[in-house]
Backbone as numpy.savetxt, mean C-alpha at the origin, in Angstrom:
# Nx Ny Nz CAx CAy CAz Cx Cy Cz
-11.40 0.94 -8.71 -12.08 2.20 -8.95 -11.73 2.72 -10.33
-10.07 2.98 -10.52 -9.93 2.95 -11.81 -10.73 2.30 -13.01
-10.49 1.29 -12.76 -11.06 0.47 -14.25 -12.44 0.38 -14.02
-13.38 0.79 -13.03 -14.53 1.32 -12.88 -14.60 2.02 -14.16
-14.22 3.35 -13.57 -13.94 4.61 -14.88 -13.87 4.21 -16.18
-12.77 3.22 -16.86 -12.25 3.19 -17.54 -14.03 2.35 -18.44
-14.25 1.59 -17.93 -15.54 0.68 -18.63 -16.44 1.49 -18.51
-16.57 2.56 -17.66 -18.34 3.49 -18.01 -17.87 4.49 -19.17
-16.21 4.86 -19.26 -15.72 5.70 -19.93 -15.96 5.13 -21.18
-16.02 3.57 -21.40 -15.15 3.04 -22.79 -17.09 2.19 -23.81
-18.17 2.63 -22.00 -19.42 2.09 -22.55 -20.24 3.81 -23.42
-19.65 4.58 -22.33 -20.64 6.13 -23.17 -19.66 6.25 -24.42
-17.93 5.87 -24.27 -17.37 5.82 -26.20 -18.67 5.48 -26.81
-18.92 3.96 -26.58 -19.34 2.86 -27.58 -21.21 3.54 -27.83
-21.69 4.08 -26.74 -23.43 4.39 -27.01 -23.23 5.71 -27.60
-21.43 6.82 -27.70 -21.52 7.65 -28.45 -21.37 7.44 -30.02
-20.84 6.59 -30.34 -19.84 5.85 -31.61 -21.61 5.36 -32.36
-22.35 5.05 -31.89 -23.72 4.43 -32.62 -23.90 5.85 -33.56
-24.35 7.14 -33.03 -25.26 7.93 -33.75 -24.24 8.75 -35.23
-22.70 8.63 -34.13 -21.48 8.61 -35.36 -21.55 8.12 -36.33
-22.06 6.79 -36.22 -21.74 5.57 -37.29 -22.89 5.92 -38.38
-24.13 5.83 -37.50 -25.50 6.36 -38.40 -25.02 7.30 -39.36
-24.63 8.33 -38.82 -24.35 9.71 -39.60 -23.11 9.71 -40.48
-22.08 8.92 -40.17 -21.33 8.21 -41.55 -21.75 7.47 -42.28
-22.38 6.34 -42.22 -23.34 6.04 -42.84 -24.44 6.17 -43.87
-25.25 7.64 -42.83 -26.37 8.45 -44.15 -25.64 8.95 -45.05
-23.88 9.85 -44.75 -23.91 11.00 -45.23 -23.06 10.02 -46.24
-22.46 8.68 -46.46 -21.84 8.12 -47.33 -22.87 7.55 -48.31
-24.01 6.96 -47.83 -25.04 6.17 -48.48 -25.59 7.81 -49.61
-25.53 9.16 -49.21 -25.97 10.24 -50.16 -24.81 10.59 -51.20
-23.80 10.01 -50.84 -22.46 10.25 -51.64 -22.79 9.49 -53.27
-22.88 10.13 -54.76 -23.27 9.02 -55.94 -22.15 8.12 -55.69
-21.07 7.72 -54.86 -20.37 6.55 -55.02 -21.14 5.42 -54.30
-21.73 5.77 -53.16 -22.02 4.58 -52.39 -23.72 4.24 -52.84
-24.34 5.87 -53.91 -25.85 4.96 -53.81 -25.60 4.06 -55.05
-24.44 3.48 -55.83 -24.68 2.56 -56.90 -24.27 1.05 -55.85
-23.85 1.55 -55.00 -23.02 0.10 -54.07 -24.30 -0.42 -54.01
-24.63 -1.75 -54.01 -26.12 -2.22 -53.66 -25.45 -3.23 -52.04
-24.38 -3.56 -52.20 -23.84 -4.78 -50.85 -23.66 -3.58 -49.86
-23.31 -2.83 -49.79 -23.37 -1.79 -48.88 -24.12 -0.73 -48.06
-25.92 -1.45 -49.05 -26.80 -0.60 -48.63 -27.59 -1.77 -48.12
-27.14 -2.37 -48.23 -28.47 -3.73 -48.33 -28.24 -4.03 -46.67
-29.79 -3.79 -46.25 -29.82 -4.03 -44.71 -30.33 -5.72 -44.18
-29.43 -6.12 -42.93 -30.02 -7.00 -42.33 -31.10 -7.08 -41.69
-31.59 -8.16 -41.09 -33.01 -7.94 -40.51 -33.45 -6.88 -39.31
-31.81 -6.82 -38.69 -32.02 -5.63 -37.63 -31.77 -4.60 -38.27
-31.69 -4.12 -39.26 -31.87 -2.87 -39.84 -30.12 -1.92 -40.04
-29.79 -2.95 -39.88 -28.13 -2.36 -39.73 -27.47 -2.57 -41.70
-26.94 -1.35 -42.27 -25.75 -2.41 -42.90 -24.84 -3.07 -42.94
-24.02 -3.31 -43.95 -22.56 -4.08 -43.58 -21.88 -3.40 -43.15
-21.79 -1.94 -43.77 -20.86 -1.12 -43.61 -20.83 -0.59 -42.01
-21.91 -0.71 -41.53 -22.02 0.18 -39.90 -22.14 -1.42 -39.33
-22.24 -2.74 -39.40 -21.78 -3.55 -39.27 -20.29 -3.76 -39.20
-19.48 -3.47 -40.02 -18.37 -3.33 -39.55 -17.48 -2.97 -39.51
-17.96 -1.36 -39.19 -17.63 -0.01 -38.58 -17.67 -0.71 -36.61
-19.00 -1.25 -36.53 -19.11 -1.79 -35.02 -18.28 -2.84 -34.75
-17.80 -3.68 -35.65 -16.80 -4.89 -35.41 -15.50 -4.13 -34.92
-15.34 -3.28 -35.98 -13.72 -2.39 -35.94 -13.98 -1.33 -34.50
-14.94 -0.74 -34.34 -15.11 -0.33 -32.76 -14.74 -1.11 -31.80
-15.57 -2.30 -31.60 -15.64 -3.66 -30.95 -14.12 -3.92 -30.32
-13.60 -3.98 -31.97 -12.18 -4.88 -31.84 -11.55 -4.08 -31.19
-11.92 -2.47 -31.61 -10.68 -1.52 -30.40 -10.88 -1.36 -29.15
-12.44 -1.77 -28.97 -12.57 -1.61 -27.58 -11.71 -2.76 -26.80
-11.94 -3.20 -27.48 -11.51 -4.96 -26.80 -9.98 -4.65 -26.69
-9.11 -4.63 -27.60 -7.69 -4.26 -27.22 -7.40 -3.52 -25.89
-8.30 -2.35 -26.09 -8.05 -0.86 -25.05 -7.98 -1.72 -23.64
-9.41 -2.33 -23.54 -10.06 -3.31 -22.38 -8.70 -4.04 -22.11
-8.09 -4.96 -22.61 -7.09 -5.95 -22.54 -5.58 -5.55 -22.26
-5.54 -4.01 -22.93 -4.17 -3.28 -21.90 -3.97 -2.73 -20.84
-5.77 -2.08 -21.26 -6.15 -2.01 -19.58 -6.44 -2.87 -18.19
-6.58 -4.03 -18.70 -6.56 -5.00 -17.65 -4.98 -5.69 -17.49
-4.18 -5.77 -18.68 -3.15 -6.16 -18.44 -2.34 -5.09 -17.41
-2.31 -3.63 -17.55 -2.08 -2.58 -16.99 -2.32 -2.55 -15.08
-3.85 -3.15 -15.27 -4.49 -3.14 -13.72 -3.56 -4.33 -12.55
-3.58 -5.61 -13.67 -2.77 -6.71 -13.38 -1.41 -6.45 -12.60
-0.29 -5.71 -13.30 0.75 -5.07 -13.48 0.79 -4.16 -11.67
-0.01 -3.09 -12.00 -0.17 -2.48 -10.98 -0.51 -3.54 -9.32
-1.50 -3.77 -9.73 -2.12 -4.94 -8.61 -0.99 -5.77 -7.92
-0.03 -6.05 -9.22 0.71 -6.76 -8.01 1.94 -6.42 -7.42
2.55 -4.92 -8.36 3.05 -3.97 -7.79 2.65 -3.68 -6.04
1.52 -3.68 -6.39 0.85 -3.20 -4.98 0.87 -4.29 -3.60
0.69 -5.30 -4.27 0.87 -6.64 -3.33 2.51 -6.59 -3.24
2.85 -6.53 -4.26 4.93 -6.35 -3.63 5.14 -5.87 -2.37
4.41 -4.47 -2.94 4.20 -3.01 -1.69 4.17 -3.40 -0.30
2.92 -4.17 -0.37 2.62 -4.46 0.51 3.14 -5.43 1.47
3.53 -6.34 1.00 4.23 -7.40 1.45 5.67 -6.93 2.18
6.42 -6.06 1.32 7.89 -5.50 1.74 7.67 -4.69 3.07
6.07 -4.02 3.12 6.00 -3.20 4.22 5.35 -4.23 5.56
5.29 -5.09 5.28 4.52 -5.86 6.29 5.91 -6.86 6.51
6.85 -7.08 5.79 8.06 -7.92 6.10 8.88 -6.63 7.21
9.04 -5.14 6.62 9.51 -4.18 7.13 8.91 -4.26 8.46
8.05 -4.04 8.63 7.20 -3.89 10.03 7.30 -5.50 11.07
7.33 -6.02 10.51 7.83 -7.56 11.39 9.42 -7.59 11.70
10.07 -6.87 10.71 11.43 -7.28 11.36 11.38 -5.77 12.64
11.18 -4.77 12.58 11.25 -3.68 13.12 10.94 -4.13 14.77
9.80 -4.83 14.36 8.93 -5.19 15.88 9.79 -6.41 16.09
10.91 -7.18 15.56 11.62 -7.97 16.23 12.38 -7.60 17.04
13.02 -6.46 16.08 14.09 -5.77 16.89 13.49 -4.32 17.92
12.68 -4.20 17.85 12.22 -3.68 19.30 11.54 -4.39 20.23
11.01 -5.80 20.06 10.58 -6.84 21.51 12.28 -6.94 21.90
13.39 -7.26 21.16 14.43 -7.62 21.52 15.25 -6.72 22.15
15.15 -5.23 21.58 15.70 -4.78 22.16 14.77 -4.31 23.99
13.26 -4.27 24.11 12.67 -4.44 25.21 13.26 -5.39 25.88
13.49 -6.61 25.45 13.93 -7.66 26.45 15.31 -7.74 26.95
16.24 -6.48 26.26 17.66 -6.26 26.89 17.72 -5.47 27.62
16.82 -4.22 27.62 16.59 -3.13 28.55 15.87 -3.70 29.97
14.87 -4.88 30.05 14.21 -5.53 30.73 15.04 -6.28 31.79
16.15 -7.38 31.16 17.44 -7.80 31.74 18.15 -7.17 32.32
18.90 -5.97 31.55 19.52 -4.98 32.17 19.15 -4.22 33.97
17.78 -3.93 33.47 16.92 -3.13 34.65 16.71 -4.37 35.58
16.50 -5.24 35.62 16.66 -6.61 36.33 17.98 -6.51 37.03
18.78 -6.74 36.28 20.46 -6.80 36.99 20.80 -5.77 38.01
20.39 -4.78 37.36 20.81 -3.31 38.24 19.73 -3.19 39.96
18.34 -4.11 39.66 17.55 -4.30 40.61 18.10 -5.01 41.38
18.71 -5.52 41.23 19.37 -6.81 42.08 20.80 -6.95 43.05
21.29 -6.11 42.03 22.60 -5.21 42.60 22.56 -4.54 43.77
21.02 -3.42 42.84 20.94 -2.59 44.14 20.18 -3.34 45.60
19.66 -4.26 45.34 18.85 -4.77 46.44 20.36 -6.00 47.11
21.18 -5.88 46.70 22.53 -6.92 47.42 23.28 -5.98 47.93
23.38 -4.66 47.28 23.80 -3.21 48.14 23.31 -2.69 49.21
21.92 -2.92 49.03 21.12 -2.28 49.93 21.21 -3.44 51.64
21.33 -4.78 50.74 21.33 -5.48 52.32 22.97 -5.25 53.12
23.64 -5.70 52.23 24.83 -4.60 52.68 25.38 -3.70 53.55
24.34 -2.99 53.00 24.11 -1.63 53.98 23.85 -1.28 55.05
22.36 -2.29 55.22 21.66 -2.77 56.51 22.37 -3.39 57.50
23.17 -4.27 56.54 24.10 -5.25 57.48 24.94 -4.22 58.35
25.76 -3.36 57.27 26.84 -2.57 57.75 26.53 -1.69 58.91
25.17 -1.32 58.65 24.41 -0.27 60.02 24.08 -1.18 60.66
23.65 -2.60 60.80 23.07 -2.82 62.37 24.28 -3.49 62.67
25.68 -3.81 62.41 26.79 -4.16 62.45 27.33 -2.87 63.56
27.56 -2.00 62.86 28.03 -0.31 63.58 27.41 -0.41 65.18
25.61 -0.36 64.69 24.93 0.00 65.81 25.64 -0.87 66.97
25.47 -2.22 66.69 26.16 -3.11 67.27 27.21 -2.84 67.74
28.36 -2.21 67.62 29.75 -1.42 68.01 30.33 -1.99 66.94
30.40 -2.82 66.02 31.49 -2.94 65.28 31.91 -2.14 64.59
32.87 -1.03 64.90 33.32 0.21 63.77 33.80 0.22 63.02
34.47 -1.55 62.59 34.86 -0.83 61.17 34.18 -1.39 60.27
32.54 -1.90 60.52 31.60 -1.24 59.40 31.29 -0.64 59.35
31.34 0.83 60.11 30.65 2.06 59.99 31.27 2.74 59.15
30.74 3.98 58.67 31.02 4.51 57.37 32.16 5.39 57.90
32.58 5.55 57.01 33.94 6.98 57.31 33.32 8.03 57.19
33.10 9.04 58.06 33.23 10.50 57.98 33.23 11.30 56.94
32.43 11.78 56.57 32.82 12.72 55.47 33.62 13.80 55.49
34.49 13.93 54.29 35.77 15.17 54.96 35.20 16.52 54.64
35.51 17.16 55.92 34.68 18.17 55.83 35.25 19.38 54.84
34.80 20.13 54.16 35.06 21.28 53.47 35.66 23.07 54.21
36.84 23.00 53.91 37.28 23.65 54.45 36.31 25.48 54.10
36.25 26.14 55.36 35.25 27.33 55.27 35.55 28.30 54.17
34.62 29.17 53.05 34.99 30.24 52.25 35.74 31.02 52.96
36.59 31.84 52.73 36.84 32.85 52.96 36.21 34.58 52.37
């Protein structure tokens, strides 16, 4: 988008720089130094002289530099941006490593504790149809009772 800008910016310079050149041009060609110049007035077939000939070379050439720091500039940036990008997409892959990993310890964990409780729980069952059965000393102990407020 930038360097969009920068080339419509650097084409209205160059279609402004024409009527400039003309008008340096007339107002030098009325100067008595330049009407004895005859190589300086003397037009090519497109109607241009040397002198606004190359007045447009020396435009040309600056455009062309401007163009060439500016693309070296865009270059620069561009892959700044691909760095960017890359560090945040390495960032975001390790992040999501370490949260599948840490999912899969919380996952284990909650597993273990399922399992526990379901070897507790038969246990339990055992211990009550054990009781029911008369065997008392799987039955639970009594809870001690709390002696009354006063």
């Amino acid at each position: 988008m930038t360097r969009m800008i920068w080339t419509a910016g650097a084409a209205f310079a160059l279609l402004g720089a024409g009527p400039a050149a003309a008008y340096q041009s007339t107002s030098t060609a009325d100067s008595p130094a330049a009407a004895g110049d005859v190589k300086t007035s003397e037009k090519a077939p497109d109607g241009t002289t040397a002198e606004e000939r190359a007045h447009t070379a020396q435009l040309n050439a600056a455009q062309a530099s401007r163009a060439k720091s500016e693309n070296i500039t865009y270059e620069q940036e561009a892959q700044a941006a691909a760095r960017e990008a890359e560090a945040a997409q390495q960032n975001f892959a390790s992040e999501t490593a370490a949260y599948e990993a840490e999912k899969a310890r919380v996952a284990a964990m909650s597993a273990e504790e399922r399992m526990r409780f379901e070897a507790e729980k038969k246990q339990w069952e055992a211990d009550v149809a054990a009781c029911k059965a008369g065997d008392t000393s799987r039955c639970a102990k009594p809870a001690p009772s709390t002696p009354p407020k006063p």
